[in-house]
mmCIF file of C-alpha atoms in Angstrom:
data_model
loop_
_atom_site.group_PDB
_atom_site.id
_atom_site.type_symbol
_atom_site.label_atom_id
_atom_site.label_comp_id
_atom_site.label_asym_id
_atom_site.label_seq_id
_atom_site.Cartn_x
_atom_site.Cartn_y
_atom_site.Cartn_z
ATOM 1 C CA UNK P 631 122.500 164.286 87.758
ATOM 2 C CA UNK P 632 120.494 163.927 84.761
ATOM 3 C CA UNK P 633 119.502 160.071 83.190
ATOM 4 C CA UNK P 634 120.474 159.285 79.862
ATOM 5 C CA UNK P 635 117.826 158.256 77.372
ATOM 6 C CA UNK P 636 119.502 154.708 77.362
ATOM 7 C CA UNK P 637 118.732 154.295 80.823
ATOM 8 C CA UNK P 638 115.301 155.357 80.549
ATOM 9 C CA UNK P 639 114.946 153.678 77.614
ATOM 10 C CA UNK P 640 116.118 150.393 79.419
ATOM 11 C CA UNK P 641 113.576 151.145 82.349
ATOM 12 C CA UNK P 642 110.373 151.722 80.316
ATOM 13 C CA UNK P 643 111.734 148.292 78.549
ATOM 14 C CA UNK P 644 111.961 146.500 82.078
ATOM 15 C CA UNK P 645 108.299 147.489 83.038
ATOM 16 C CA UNK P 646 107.066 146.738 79.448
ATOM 17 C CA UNK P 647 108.427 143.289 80.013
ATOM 18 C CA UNK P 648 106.697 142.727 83.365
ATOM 19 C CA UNK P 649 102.696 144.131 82.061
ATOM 20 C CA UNK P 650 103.441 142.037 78.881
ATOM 21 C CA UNK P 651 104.457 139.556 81.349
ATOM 22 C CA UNK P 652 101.255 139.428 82.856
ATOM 23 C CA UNK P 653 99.388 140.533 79.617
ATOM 24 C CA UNK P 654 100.681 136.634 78.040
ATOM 25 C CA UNK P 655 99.355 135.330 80.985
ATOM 26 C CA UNK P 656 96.036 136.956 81.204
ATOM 27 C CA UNK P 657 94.046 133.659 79.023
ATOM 28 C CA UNK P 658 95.750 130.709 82.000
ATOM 29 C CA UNK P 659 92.072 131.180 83.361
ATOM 30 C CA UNK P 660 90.698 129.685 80.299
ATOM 31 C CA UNK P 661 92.852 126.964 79.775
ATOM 32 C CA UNK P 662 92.444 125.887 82.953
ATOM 33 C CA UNK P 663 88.364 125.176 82.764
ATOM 34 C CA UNK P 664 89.525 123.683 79.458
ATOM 35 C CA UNK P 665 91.553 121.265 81.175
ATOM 36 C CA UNK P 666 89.496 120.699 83.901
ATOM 37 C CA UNK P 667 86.662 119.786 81.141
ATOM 38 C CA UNK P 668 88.034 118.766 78.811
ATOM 39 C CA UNK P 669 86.797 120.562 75.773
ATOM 40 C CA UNK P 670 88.254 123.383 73.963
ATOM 41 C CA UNK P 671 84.104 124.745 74.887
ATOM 42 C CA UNK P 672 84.021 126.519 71.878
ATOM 43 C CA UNK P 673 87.044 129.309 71.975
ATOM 44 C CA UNK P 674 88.855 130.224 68.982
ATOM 45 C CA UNK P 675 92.906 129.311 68.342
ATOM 46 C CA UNK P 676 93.138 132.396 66.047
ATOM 47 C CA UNK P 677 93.772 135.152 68.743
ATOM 48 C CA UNK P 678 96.900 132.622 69.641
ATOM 49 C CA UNK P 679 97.952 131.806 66.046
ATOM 50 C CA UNK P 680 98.213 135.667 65.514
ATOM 51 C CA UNK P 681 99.944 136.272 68.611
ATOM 52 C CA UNK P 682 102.590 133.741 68.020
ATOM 53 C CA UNK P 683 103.216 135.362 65.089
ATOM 54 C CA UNK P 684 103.163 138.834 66.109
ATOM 55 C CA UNK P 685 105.694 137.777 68.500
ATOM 56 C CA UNK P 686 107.997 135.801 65.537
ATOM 57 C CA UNK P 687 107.889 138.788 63.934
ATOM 58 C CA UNK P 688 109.306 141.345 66.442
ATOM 59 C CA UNK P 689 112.082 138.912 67.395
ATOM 60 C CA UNK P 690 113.254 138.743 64.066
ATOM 61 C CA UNK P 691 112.919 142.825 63.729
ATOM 62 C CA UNK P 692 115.049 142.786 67.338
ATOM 63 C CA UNK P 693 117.818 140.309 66.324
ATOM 64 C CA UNK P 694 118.440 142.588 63.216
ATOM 65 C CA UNK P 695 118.124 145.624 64.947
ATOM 66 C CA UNK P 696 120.382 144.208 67.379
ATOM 67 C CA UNK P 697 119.791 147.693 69.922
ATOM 68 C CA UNK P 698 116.595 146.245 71.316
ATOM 69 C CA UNK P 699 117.604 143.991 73.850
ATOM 70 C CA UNK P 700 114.116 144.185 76.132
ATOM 71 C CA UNK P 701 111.733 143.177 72.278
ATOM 72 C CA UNK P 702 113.875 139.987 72.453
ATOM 73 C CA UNK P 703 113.201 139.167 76.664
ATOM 74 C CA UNK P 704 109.176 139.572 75.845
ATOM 75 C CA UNK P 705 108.591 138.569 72.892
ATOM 76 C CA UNK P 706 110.848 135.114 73.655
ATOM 77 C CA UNK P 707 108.383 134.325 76.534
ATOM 78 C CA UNK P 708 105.555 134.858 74.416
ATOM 79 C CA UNK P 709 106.585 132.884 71.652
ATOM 80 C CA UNK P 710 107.338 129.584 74.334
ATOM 81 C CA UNK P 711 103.960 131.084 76.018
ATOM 82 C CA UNK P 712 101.960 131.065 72.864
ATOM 83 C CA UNK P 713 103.185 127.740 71.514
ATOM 84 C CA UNK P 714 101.928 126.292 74.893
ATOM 85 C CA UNK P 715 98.349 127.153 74.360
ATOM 86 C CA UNK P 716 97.716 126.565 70.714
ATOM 87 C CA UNK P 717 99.027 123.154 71.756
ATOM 88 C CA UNK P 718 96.778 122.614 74.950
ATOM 89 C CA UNK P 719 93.652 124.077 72.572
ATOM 90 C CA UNK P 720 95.012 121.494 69.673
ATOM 91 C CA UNK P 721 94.459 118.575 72.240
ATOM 92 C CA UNK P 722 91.678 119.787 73.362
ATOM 93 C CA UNK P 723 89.349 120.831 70.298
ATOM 94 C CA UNK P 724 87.395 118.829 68.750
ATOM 95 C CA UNK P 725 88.518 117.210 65.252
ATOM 96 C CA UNK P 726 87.322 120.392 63.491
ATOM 97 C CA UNK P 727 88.905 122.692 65.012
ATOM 98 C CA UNK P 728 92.247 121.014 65.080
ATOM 99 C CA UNK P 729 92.138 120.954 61.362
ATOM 100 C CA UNK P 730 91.360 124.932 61.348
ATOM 101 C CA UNK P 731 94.184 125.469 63.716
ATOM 102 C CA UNK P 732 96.379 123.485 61.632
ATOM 103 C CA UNK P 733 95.290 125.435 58.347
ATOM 104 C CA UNK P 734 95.765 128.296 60.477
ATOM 105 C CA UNK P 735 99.416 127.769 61.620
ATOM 106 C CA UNK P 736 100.499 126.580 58.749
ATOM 107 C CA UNK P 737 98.979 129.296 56.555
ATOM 108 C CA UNK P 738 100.101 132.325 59.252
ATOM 109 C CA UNK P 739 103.175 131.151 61.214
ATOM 110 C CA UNK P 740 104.878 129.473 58.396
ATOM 111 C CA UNK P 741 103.675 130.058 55.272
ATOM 112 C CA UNK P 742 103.059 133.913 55.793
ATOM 113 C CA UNK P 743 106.427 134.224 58.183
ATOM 114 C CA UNK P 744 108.553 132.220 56.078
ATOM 115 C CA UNK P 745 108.048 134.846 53.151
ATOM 116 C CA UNK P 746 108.482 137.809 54.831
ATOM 117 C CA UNK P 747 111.873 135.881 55.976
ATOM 118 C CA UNK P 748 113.153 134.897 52.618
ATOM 119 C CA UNK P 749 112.263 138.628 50.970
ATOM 120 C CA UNK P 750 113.334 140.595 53.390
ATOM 121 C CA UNK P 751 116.608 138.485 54.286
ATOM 122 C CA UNK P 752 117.450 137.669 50.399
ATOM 123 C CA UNK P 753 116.157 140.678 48.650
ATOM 124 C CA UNK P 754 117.413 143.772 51.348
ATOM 125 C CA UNK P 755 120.903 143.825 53.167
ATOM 126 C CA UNK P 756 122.203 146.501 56.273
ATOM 127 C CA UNK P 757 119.627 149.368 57.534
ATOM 128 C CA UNK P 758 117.257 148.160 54.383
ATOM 129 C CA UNK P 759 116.366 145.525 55.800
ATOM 130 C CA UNK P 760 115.617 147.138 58.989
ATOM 131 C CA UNK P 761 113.197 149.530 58.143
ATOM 132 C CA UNK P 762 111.263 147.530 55.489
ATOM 133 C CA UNK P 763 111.244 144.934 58.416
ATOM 134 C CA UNK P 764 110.413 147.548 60.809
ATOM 135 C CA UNK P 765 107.425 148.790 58.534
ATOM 136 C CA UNK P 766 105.636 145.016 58.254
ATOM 137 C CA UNK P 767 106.063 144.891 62.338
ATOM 138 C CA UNK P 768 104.581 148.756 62.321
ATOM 139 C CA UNK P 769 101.910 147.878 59.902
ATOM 140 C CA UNK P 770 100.929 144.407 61.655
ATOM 141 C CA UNK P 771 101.169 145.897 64.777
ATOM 142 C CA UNK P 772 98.208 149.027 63.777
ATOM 143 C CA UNK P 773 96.058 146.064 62.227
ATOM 144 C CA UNK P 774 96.111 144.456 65.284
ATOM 145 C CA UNK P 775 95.487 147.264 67.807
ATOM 146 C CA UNK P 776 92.658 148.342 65.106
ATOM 147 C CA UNK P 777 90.931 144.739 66.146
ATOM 148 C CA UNK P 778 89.046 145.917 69.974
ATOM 149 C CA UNK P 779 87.126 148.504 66.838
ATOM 150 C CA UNK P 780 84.253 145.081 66.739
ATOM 151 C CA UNK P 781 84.555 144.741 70.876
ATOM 152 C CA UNK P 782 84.117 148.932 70.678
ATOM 153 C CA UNK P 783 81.302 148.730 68.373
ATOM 154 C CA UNK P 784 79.281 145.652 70.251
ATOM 155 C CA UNK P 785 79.667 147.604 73.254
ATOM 156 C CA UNK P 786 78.023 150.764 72.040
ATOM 157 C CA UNK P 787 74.919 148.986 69.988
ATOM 158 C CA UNK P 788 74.169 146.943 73.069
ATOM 159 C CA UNK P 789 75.071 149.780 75.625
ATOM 160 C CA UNK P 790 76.500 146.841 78.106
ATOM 161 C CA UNK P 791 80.582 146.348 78.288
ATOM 162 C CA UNK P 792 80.161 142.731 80.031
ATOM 163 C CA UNK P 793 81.945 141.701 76.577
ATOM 164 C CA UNK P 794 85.023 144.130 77.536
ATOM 165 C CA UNK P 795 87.118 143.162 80.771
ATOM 166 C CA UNK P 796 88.229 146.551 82.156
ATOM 167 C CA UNK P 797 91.610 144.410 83.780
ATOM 168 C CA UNK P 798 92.850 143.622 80.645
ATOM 169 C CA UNK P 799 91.596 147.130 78.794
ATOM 170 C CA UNK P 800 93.833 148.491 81.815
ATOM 171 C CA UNK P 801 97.066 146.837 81.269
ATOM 172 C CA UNK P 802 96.896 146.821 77.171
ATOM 173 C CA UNK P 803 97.587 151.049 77.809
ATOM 174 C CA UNK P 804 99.271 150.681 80.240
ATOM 175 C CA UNK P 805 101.843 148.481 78.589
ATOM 176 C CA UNK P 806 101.344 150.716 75.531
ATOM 177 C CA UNK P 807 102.354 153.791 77.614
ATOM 178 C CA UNK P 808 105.831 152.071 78.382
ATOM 179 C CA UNK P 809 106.385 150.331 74.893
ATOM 180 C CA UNK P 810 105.900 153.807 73.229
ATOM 181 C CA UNK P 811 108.223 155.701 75.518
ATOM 182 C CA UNK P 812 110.842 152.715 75.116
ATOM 183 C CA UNK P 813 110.412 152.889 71.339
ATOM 184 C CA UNK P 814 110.175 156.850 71.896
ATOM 185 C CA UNK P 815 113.615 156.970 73.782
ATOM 186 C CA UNK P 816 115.141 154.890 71.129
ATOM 187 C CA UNK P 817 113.864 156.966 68.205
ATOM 188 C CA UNK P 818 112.440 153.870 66.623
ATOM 189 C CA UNK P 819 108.903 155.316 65.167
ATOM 190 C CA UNK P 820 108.157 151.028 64.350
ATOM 191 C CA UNK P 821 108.018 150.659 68.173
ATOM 192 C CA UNK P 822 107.029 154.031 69.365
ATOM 193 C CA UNK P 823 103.988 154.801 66.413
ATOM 194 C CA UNK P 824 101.734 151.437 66.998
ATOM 195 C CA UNK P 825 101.643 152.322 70.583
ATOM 196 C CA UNK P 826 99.972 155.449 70.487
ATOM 197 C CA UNK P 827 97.013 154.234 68.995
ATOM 198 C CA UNK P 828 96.724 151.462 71.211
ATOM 199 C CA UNK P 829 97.090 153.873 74.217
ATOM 200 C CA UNK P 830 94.048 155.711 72.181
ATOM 201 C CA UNK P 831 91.925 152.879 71.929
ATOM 202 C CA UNK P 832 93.009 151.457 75.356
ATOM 203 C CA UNK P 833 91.396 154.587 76.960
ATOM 204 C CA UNK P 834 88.368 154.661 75.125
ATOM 205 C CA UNK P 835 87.784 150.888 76.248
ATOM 206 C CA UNK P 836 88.238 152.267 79.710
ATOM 207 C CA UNK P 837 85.746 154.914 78.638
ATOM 208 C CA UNK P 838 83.112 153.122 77.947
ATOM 209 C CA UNK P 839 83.142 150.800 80.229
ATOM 210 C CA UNK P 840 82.962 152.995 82.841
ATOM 211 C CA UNK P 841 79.569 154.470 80.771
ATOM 212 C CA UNK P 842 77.852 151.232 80.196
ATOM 213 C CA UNK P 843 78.792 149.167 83.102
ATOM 214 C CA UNK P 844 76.135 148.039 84.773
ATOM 215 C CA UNK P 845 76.223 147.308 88.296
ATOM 216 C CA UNK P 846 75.203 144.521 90.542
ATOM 217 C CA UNK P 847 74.483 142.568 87.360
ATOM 218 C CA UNK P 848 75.512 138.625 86.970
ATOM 219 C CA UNK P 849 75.368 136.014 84.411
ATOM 220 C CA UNK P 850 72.875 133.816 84.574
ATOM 221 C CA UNK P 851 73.728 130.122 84.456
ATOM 222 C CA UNK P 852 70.987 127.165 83.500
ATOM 223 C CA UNK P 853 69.650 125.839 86.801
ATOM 224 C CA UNK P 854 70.862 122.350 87.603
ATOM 225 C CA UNK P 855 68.217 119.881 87.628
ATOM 226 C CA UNK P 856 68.974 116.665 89.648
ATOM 227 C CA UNK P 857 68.451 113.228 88.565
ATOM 228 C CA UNK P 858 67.185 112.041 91.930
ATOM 229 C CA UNK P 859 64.329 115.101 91.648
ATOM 230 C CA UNK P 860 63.959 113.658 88.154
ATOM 231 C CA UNK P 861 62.915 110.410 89.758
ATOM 232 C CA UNK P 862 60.628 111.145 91.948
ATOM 233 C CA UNK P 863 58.759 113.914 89.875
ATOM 234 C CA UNK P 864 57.891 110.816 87.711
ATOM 235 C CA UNK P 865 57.131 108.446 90.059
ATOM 236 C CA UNK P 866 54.444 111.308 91.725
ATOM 237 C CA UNK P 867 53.398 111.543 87.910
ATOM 238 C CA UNK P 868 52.620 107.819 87.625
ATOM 239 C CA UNK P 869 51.204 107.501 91.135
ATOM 240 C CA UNK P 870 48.680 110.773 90.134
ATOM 241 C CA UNK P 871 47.978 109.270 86.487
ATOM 242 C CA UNK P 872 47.204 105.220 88.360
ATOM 243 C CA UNK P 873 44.707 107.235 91.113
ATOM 244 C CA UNK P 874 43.076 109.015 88.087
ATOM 245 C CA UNK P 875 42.864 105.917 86.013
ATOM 246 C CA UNK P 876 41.495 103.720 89.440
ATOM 247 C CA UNK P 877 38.743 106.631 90.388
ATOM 248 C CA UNK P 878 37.618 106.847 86.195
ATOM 249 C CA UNK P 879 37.103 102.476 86.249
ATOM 250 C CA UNK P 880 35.186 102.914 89.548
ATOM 251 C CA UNK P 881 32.665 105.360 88.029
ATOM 252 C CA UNK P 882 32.561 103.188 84.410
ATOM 253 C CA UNK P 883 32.905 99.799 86.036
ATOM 254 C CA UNK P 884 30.174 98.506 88.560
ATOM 255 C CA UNK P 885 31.432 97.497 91.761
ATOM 256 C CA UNK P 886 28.623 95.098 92.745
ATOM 257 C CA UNK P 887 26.608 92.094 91.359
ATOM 258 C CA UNK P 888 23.777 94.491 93.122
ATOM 259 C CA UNK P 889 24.882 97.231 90.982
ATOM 260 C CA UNK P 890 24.990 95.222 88.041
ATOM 261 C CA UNK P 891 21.552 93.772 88.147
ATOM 262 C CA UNK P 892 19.850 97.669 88.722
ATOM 263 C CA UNK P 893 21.665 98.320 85.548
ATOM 264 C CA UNK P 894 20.894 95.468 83.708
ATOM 265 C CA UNK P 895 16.829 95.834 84.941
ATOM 266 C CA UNK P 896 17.309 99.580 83.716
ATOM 267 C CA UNK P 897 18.507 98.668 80.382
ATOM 268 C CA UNK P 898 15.310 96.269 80.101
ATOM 269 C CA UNK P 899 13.115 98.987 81.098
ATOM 270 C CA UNK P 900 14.259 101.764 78.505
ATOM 271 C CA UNK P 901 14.552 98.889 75.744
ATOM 272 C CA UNK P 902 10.709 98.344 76.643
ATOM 273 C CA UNK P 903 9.818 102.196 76.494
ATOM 274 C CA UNK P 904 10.899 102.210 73.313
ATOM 275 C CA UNK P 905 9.326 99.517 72.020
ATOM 276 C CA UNK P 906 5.876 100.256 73.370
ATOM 277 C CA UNK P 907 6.627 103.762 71.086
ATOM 278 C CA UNK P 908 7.665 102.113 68.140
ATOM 279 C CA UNK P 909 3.870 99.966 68.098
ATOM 280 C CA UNK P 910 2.253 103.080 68.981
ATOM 281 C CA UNK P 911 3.209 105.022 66.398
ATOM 282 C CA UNK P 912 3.001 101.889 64.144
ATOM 283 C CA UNK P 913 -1.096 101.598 64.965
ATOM 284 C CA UNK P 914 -1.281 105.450 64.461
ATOM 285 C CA UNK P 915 -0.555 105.468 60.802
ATOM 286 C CA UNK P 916 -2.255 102.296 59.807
ATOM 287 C CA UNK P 917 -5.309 103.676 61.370
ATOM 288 C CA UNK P 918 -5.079 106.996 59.394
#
């Protein structure tokens, strides 16, 4: 009995949803050790900002569509996903960054949104406004897979790929396989096209990492230095300069009144030497 492309096409949707799943859940790791100190620690709200949109995007494209049933399921939980980090990073970041990710939200999510809204809802009606729609997702989507290009390039000008996780790199094509077979089964190119160069660029990640990996190699983290060994390397420091110090006044500083009168009585003695010179050489020249 054959399958009908709807049911495939519903399948490959269903195990999109679950990699995406866990692809929208791949940064918990780092919001964790920013909750646990504290401190945004210097990570970027831009990757999130563009996400959330991404995702605001393909809803709207779904909910006009109206056919695409598994774009709304994913791209819902990454919206409520993505919201939830930029505001954990917002109240996290230091007063800089919370007005760049402000700027950024503003300028992106509802600013640049909020246009493509009013055009394409006022200015295009029926299957129009589909596929203008679906050509901004298409287009956004290829400017977005184009991004791992910089990750690409810093891998092969430092010939290390310890800036490219080969997890994620794994499940971004894998997730592309099934989003461009969904979008392939539903003869949507907007879904299907984006896909297949992320699938390209997915496997040369993989690629390369597998080149330039270098194994059995770890970060190295600062050594911690303790207070307590702080403490007592100074006290051994002051006890060392105080013996120095006691050993120099012993060997400048006469110990003895016996000591001092020897160096008194040779002080005498030289100051005589020299004067018994001095008249010497004084009867010397008035005799010449």
């Amino acid at each position: 009995m054959a399958i009908s492309q709807a049911v495939l096409a519903t399948v490959f949707g269903i195990l999109g949803n679950i990699i995406s799943f866990f692809v929208c859940l791949a940064p918990i790791p780092t919001f964790i050790r920013i909750y646990k100190r504290k401190s945004s620690e210097g990570y970027q709200s831009v990757p999130y900002v563009i996400s959330l949109f991404s995702a605001m995007l393909w809803l709207y494209y779904a909910m006009i569509k109206k056919d695409a049933m598994m774009l709304i399921t994913i791209n819902s939980f990454a919206f409520v996903v993505q919201i939830v980090y930029i505001s954990l990073y917002f109240f996290y970041a230091p007063k800089k960054e919370k007005i760049l990710t402000v700027k950024c939200v503003l300028f992106v999510d509802v600013f640049a949104f909020g246009l493509i809204f009013l055009l394409t809802y006022f200015l295009t009606h029926g299957n129009k406004r589909v596929q203008v729609l679906g050509y901004i997702c298409m287009v956004f989507s290829l400017s977005v897979f184009v991004a791992p290009l910089g990750i690409i390039r810093k891998v092969i000008k430092t010939k290390s790929a310890e800036f490219m996780p080969f997890g994620l790199s794994f499940f971004l094509t894998l997730s592309a396989i099934m989003w461009f077979f969904y979008g392939l089964l539903l003869k949507d190119k907007n879904i299907a096209l984006p896909n297949v160069l992320g699938f390209i660029f997915g496997v040369l990640q993989m690629i390369l990492f597998v080149i330039y990996k270098k194994p059995g190699t770890k970060v190295l983290e600062p050594s911690v230095i303790k207070l307590q060994d702080i403490s007592e390397h100074v006290v051994d420091v002051v006890r060392l300069s105080s013996m120095v110090c006691n050993s120099q006044m012993r060997t400048l500083v006469p110990q003895d009144s016996a000591d001092m009168e020897d160096t008194i009585d040779l002080d005498e003695k030289i100051k005589g030497d020299i004067e018994k010179i001095n008249n010497k050489e004084a009867f010397l020249i008035s005799k010449n």
